[in-house]
Structure formats: structure tokens, C-alpha cells
Amino acid sequence: MLQETVDEIAARLGAAATLEDRSLKLLAYAAQSGDIDTVRQESILRRRASDEVRAYFEGYGIATARGPVRIPADAELGVLARVCVPLRYLEVTYGYLWLLDDGTLTDERLASVAALVARAARTLAQEARSRRDLGAYLRALLSASAEERAQALSPPDRVDLGGPVAAIAVRGSADRVAALWTLPRDVLADPGHPGPGGPLVALLAPAAQAREVAGRVQAMYGTAAGVGDAREGPEQAWRSWREALGALRAAERVPGLAPVAVWSGLGVYRALVRLAPADLRALAEETAPLAADPELARTVEDYLDRAGHVRESAAALGVHRQTLYYRLGKAERLTGRDLADGEDRLLVHLSLKAARLL
């Protein structure tokens, strides 16, 4: 529908046309004829405008404009003159229609496509509402409340992803999560809500595709992602969601697991992310004296990660073995723990891992 509308507008006006959502992500474009500028080319190739270009256009007040906005050419940015027509429905802007202007786009000509512009705005509004409804359904499906999950699953065939499913948690970039609706139809998405680390996005995908979907979403819209283990059907998806949240937390804190962590591959972090915050802090406190010296903490952690192999650890750290022995001795004095003792060694190792999650 959107593509047909853009094609018809371009044909009627004889102008290059593109349609983008509110975050300036490309949704549709008409075939190009005549001059093309850098901004249009990049938008088509990369599917979205750069931050610099976005700031330039928004500086003309397109987000609140109630009618066409004429934007002059800017040679430095590679911008040809264009007209931006906000796609508004019920006083809400859902996207923008962009028209390259060679000087022939008069107000009268723009008015001639007003009905097509209104149709595009209405289509975007309907899609936005559909995503909100789907998001509410997914939130209920992944809820900790058994009652909410039961309501979401009635009728039971509300969703069918064709077999086992897996949940995905993504920490998104605040200005990008709105574009998640471009995912395949067999992936449910809830463009999340602001939190201390940015919006948290929930997805539910066929288990066989979950890792691939998580990677795509993280690369395009997010900072980190976590994938839960597979469950046989949506009625158990909430368990996978809890795992996805734990995996996301590990991906955000542990460089070796970033940017996409899978629950089944977390190792010891599977146990640690299950701990209550107070218990995790108490465990991390066991090595608190090392917190003031990140190099020393990293040395001890690397040494323990390598099962106490001095030569391997020294080589990995790029230090002489005597330097490693010195640092280990210092850590023992600071913590009061004996790294030659199995229980002390385990406690220190777990404490350093817990500190990472904090």
C-alpha cells in the first residue's frame, strides 16, 4: 500500500519521492529520475538518514509542522532542495513524505496529492496501532502473572510460530526502537519502554531463527541482546523471556559475551544472574579491595579463568611470571584469601564474576 501510494505521488508530481517513518527510516521510495543527492542515495542504500542529516531536517520543525515544509539546498551536506510533507493522522505525525524540488512543486501541485498523503498517513497510523496491540499481547504472554498469560493465550491459537519458540531481549537505542515492525511477520515484537539503560525491547521468534533475529535487531537498533532457551510453545515463552533478560544482562556487562549472549552459553553467569541484587552485591564484596585496582582484578580473574596456569596467564597478560606472582600475592594480602586453597579460589573467582554483573 505505501509503495503504491509513493509511486502514484511521484508520477503525478514528476518528482523523486521517498517515505520515511518518524525516525527517518526508509519505508518506500519511487524510482529515481533526474538529479539525486547524497542524502537520498544514503537513505536508499542504508535505509535510514544519518544523525547529522536528521538533525538538519528536524531543525526546520518538521516534527510539529502541520503542512509542507520547504527545505533549501545545502552543498556541504549534499542536500538538494526538497519539500517535506508530514504524514499526520488525528494530530499525530507518523512519518514524512520527501519530494526533491526542482522549483516546480507549487502549493497548488502539492495540494493535488493531498488525498494520497492522507491515505499514507492513515496507513502508518493503522500499522502503529497494530504494533501497539501486538506489543500488549506479547507483554501479557511474557508476564510473570499466570492470570495475564492465561488471558493472552485465550483463544490458544492467537499466535503460531510454527514450533518451538525463544524469547529475545534487546536494549535498544531510544530513537530507533520504533522501527522494529520491519521484522519478519513470524517474529512478535514489543518496542519497549524507557529504562535506566535505554528502552527494553521484547521479541518472540521461532527457536531456530532466534539467534539470527537477535543479531539483526542488535546490529540495527540495539546495544546488546540476550536470547533465552527454546520452549515448545508460547505458553512457556515467559520462561525463555526470564532467561533472555539474564543473557542480556550478561551481554551488557561481560565483554566476552557481547553483543549477543545466549542463555545456554552463559556458563557460570547462568547461576549468578539468578541471584537477588543484594546477594550478588554481597558476593562481589568478597573482592571489594581489588576494585580500586582494575589491572590487579583483571590479573586475578584471568589467572583463575585459566585454572591457575601461570605460564598461560602471564603470556595472555603480557607480563613476566614474577610480575604475575607479585600481583597474585598482593591480591591475597588485600582479600585475605589463599589462592592455593580450592574454596578460597572458588569464592574469589565467583566474586570477581559477580562484580562484573554489577
C-alpha angles and dihedrals in degrees: 000000000000093000092051091049093050091048091051093048092049091049094049095047098034089228135124107257136192131177122211136176124242092279089053093251112153115251103166141350138189124234111279123244125173124002121003125195131213093255094056092044093051091045091055096043098041097029093230142053122258120254090251094053092044091054090048094053095041088053087072091061098250093149093065101026116121095201143020116320119208113216119193125225120272115196094192092058093037092243122152119204111279144166120236115205111193112224101225129176123180090350094306124114111226100170147325138264112213123201124184106229122213090178097275099093099101123177089255093055092047089051089056091069096043092112091053091048090051090050091053091048091050091050092052091048091051091050091049091052091048090053091050091052091048090047092053090050093050092048089054092046091054095040123126087227113095089203093056091047091051091052091049091052094053109124090031094214094061089115132021118180093175102256137332115015135204130200124231128201119198129184100217136201107254095235096048111046093086090072095064092103089081089076119111116284092247090065120080115211136188110193095221138230132261116275138164091279098037132276116334113221123201124204135175118202141165104283093238091058100037098098092048093047092048091052093049094048093045092050094048105034113003147066098216139355139202128202124205125213121272121274126194095241146353092273088072096037092104090068090054088048092057088052092047090054090051091048091049091052090053092046090054094050108030115063092201091061098042143147097011119018124189118210094228090055099050097095112188091000088073088071096040098052089055091062120102113252092251092052092047091051091048090053092048090051089068088077098029092125088065093055092083091059109049092179091056092047091049091049093054093044092049091048091052092043087059093051093251097302103157099193094049092045094048091049093048092049093044094234136120116263090245089056089052092050090050093052093047091051090050090051091051091052093048096047100033089230128128110226090199089063114087097219094044090047092051092048093050091047094051091044092055091049090049090051089057091057090053 
